[in-house]
CSV table of C-alpha atoms in Angstrom, one decimal:
chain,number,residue,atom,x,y,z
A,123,UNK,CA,-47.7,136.8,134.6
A,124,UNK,CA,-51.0,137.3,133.2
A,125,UNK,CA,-54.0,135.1,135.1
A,126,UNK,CA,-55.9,133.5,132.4
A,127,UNK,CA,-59.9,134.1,132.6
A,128,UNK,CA,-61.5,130.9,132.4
A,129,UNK,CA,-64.6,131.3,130.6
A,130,UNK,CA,-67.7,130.4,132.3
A,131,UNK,CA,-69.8,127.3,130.9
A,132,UNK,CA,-73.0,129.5,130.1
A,133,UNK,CA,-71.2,131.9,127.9
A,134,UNK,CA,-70.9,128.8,125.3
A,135,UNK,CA,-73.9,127.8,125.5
A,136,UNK,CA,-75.2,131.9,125.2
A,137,UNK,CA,-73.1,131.8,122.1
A,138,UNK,CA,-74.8,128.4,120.8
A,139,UNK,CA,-78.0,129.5,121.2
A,140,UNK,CA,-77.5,133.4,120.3
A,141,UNK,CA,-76.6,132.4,116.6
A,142,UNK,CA,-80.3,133.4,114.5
A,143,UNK,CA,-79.5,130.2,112.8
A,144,UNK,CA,-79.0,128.0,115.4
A,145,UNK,CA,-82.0,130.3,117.9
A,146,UNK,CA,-84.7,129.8,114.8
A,147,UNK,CA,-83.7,125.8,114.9
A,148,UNK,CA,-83.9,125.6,118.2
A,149,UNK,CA,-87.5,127.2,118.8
A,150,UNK,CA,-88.8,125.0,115.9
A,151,UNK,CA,-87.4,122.1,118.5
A,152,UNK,CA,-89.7,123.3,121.1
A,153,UNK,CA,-92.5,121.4,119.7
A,154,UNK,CA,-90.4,118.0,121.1
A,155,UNK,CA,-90.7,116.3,117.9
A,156,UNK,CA,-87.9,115.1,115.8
A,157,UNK,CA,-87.0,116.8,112.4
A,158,UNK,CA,-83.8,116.2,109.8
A,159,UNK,CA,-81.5,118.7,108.8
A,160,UNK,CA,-83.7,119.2,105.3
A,161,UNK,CA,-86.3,120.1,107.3
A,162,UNK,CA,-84.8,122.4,110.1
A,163,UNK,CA,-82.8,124.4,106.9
A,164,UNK,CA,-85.8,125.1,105.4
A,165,UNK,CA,-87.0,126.3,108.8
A,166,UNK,CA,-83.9,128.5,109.3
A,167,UNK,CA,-83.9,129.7,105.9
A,168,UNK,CA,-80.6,128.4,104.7
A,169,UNK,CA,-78.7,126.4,102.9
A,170,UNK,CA,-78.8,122.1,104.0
A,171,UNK,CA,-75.2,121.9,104.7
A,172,UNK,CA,-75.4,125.3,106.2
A,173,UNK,CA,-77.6,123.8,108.7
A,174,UNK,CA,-75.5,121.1,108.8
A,175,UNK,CA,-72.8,122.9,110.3
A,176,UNK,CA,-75.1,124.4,112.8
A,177,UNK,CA,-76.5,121.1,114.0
A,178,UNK,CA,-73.4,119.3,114.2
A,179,UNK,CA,-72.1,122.4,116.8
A,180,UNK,CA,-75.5,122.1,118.6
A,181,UNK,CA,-74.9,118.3,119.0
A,182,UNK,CA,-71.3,118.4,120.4
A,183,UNK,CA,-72.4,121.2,123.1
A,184,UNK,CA,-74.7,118.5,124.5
A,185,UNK,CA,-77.8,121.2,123.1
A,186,UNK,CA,-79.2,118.6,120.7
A,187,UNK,CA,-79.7,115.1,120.7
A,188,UNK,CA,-79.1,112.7,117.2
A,189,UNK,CA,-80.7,110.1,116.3
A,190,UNK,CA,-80.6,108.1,112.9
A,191,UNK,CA,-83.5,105.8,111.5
A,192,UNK,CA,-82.4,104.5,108.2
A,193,UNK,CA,-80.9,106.5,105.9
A,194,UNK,CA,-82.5,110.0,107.9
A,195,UNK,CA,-80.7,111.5,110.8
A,196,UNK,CA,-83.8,113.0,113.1
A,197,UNK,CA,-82.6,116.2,115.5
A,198,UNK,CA,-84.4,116.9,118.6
A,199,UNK,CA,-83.9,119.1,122.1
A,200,UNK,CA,-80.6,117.1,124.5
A,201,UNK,CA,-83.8,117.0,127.6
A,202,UNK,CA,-86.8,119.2,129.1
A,203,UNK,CA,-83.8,121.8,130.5
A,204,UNK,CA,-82.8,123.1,126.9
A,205,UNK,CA,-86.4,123.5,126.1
A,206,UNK,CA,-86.8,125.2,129.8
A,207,UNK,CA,-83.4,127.4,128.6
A,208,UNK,CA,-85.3,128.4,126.0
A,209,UNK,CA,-88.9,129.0,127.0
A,210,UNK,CA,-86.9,131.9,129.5
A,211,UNK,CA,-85.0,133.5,127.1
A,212,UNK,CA,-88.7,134.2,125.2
A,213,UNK,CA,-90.1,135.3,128.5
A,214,UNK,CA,-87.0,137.6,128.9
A,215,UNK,CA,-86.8,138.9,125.5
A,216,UNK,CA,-91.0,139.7,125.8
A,217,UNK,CA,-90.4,141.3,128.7
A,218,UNK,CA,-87.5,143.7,127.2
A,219,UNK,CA,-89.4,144.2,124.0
A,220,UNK,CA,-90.5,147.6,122.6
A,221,UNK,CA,-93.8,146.6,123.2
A,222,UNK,CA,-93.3,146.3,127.3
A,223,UNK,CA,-95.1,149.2,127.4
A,224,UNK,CA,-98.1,147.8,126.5
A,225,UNK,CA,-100.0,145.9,129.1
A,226,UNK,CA,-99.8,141.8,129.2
A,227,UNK,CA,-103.6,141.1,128.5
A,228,UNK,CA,-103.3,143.6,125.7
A,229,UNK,CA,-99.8,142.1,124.2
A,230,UNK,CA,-101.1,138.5,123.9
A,231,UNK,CA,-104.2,139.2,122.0
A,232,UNK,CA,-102.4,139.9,119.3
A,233,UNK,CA,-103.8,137.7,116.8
A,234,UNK,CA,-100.3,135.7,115.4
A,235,UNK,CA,-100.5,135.0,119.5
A,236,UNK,CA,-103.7,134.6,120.5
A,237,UNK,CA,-103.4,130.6,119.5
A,238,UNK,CA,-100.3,130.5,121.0
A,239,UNK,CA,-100.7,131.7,124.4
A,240,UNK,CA,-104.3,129.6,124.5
A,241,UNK,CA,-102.5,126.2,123.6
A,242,UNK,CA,-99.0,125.3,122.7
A,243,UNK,CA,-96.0,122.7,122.9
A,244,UNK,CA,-93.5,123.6,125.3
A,245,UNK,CA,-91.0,120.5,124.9
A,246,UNK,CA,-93.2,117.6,124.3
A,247,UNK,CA,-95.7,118.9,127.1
A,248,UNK,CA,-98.7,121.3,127.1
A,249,UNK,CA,-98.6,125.2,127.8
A,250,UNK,CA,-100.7,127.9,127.8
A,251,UNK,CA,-103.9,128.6,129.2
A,252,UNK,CA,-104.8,125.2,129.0
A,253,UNK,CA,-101.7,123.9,130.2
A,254,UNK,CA,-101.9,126.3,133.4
A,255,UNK,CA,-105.9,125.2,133.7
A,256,UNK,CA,-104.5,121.4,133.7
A,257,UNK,CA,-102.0,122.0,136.4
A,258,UNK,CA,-104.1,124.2,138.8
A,259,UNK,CA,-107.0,121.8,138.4
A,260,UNK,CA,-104.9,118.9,139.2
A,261,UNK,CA,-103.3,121.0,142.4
A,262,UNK,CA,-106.8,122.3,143.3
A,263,UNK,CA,-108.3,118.5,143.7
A,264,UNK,CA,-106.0,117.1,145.3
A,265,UNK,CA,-104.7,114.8,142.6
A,266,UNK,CA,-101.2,115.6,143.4
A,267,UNK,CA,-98.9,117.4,146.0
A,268,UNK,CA,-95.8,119.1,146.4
A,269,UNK,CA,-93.0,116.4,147.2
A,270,UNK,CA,-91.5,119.0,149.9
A,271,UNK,CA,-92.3,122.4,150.9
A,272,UNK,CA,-90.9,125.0,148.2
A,273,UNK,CA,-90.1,122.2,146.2
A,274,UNK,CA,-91.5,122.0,142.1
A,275,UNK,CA,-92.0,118.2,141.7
A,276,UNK,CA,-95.2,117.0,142.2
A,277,UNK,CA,-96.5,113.6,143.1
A,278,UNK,CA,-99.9,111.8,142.0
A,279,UNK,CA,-101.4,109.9,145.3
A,280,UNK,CA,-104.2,107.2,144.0
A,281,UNK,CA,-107.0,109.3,143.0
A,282,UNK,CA,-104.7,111.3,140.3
A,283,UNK,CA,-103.3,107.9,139.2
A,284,UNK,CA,-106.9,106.9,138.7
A,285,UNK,CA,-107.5,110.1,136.6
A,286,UNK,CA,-104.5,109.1,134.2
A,287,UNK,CA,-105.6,105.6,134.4
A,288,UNK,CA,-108.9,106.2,133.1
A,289,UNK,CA,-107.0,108.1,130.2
A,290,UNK,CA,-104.7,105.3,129.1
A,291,UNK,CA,-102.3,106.3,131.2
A,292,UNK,CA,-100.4,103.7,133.8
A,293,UNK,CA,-98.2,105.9,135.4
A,294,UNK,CA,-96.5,103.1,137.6
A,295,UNK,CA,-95.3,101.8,134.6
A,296,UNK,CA,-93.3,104.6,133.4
A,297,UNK,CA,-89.9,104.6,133.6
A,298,UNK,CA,-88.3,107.2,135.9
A,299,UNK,CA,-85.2,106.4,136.3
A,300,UNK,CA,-82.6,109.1,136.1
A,301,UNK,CA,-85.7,111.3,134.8
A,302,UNK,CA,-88.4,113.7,136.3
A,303,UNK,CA,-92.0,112.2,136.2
A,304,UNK,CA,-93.7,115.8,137.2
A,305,UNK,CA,-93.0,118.7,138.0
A,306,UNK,CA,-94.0,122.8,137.5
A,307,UNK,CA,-92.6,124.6,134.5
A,308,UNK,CA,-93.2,128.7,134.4
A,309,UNK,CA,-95.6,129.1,131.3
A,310,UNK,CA,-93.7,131.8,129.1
A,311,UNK,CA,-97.5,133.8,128.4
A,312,UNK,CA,-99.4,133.2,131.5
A,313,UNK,CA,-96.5,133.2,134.3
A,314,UNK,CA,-98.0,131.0,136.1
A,315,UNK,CA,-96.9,126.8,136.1
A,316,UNK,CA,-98.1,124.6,133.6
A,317,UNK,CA,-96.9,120.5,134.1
A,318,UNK,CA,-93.7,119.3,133.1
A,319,UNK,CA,-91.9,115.7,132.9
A,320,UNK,CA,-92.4,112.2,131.6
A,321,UNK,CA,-96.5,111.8,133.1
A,322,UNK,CA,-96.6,115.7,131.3
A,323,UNK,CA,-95.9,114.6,128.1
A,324,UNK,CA,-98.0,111.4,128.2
A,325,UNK,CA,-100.7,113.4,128.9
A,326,UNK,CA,-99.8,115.5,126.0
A,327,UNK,CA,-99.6,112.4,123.7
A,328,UNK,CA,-102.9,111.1,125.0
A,329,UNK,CA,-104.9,114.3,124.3
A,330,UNK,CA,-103.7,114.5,120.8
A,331,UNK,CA,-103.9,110.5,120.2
A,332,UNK,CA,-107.6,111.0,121.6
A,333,UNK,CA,-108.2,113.9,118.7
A,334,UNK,CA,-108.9,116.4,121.8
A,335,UNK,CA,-106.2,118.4,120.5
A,336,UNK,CA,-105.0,118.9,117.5
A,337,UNK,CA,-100.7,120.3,116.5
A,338,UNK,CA,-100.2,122.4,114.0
A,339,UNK,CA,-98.0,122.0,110.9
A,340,UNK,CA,-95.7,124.9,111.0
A,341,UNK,CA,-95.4,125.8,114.9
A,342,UNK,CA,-96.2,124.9,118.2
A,343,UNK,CA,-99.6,126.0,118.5
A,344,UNK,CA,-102.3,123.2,119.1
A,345,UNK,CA,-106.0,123.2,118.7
A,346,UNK,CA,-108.5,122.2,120.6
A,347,UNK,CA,-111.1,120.3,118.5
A,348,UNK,CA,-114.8,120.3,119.1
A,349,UNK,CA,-114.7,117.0,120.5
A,350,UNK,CA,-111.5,117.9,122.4
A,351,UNK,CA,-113.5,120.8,124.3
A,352,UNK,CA,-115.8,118.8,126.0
A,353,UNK,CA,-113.7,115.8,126.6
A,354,UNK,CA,-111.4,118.3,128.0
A,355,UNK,CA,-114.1,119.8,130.4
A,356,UNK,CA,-115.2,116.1,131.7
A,357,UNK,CA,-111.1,114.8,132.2
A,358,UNK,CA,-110.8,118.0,134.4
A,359,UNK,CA,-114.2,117.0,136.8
């Protein structure tokens, strides 16, 4: 009697998210915002109920999260550990590219990445160089510690609440209940951590609702805006 291999859990998601289809929806999804099938086809480059298809797969594998607002159905990532999934498989596939030869300062100033790797989206929360400079400056004054040592959640004690007070921010108030308020992500261009969680991405809102930063229209890449660079500079003092 033959022993039958059960396959592992990861090999359906590998599938899921191997599919150039479903992988070019996906990335789109990294920005954390909410799009409809219409839009995510076009992104893909195929047909609506093509997509369709796709999405409704994506959905049932607990990838994707639905949600309909009148007559629209708006698709978005299932929680920050697809979008950490995700942000992995990038780093892996830079690292195994043909270009791995070049050196890392040298592949990142290429100029369709230059804007990338300075500021970017990374599942509702900020990345890059800024997103790195936010978290080490945070770190490096104190606001926050380490919950436990070797541990990746953070914790604000009074004076960092006071920093996100002053930006709008009241971080008693937000709800963490069966969710992660902060804690370090690995930045796909600078390897180092950039913040993640529920505070992360209120942060995120704040700078963009503030016009310090600025998204872009067809990717994940934000701008920092002339009143966003020194606004930036005084938040981080």
């Amino acid at each position: 009697m033959t022993n039958r291999v059960i396959e592992p859990r990861f090999a359906r998601v590998a599938t899921m998210i191997g599919n150039p289809t479903r992988a070019s929806m996906l990335a789109r999804l990294l920005d954390g915002r909410h799009y409809t099938a219409t839009e995510l086809a076009l992104h893909a480059g195929v047909s609506p109920p093509t997509a369709s298809e796709h999405l409704k797969l994506l959905v049932e594998e607990n990838l994707l999260r639905v949600r309909a607002q009148g007559r629209h159905r708006y698709f978005t990532l299932a929680d920050g550990n697809v979008g950490h999934v995700l942000e992995s498989l990038m780093r892996l596939a830079d690292a195994t590219s043909p270009q791995v030869a070049l050196p890392e300062t040298i592949r990142w100033q290429a100029p369709d990445r230059k804007s990338l790797r300075h500021a970017r989206t990374c599942y509702g929360h900020l990345a890059g160089e800024l997103g790195v400079r936010l978290c080490e400056c945070f770190v490096s004054q104190g606001w926050v510690h380490v919950r436990e040592a070797g541990d990746h959640e953070y914790q604000l004690n009074d004076t960092g609440k006071e920093k996100l007070k002053a930006l709008g921010i009241a971080s008693d108030d937000i709800n963490s209940k069966n969710k992660r308020l902060l804690y370090a992500c690995l930045d796909w261009s600078e390897r180092r951590d950039h913040f993640a969680g529920e505070l992360a991405i209120a942060m995120l809102d704040k700078f963009i609702e503030r016009g310090w930063l600025k998204r872009s229209v067809d990717s994940r890449v934000l701008t920092l805006t002339t009143k966003g660079e020194g606004q930036f500079e005084h938040f981080l003092q």
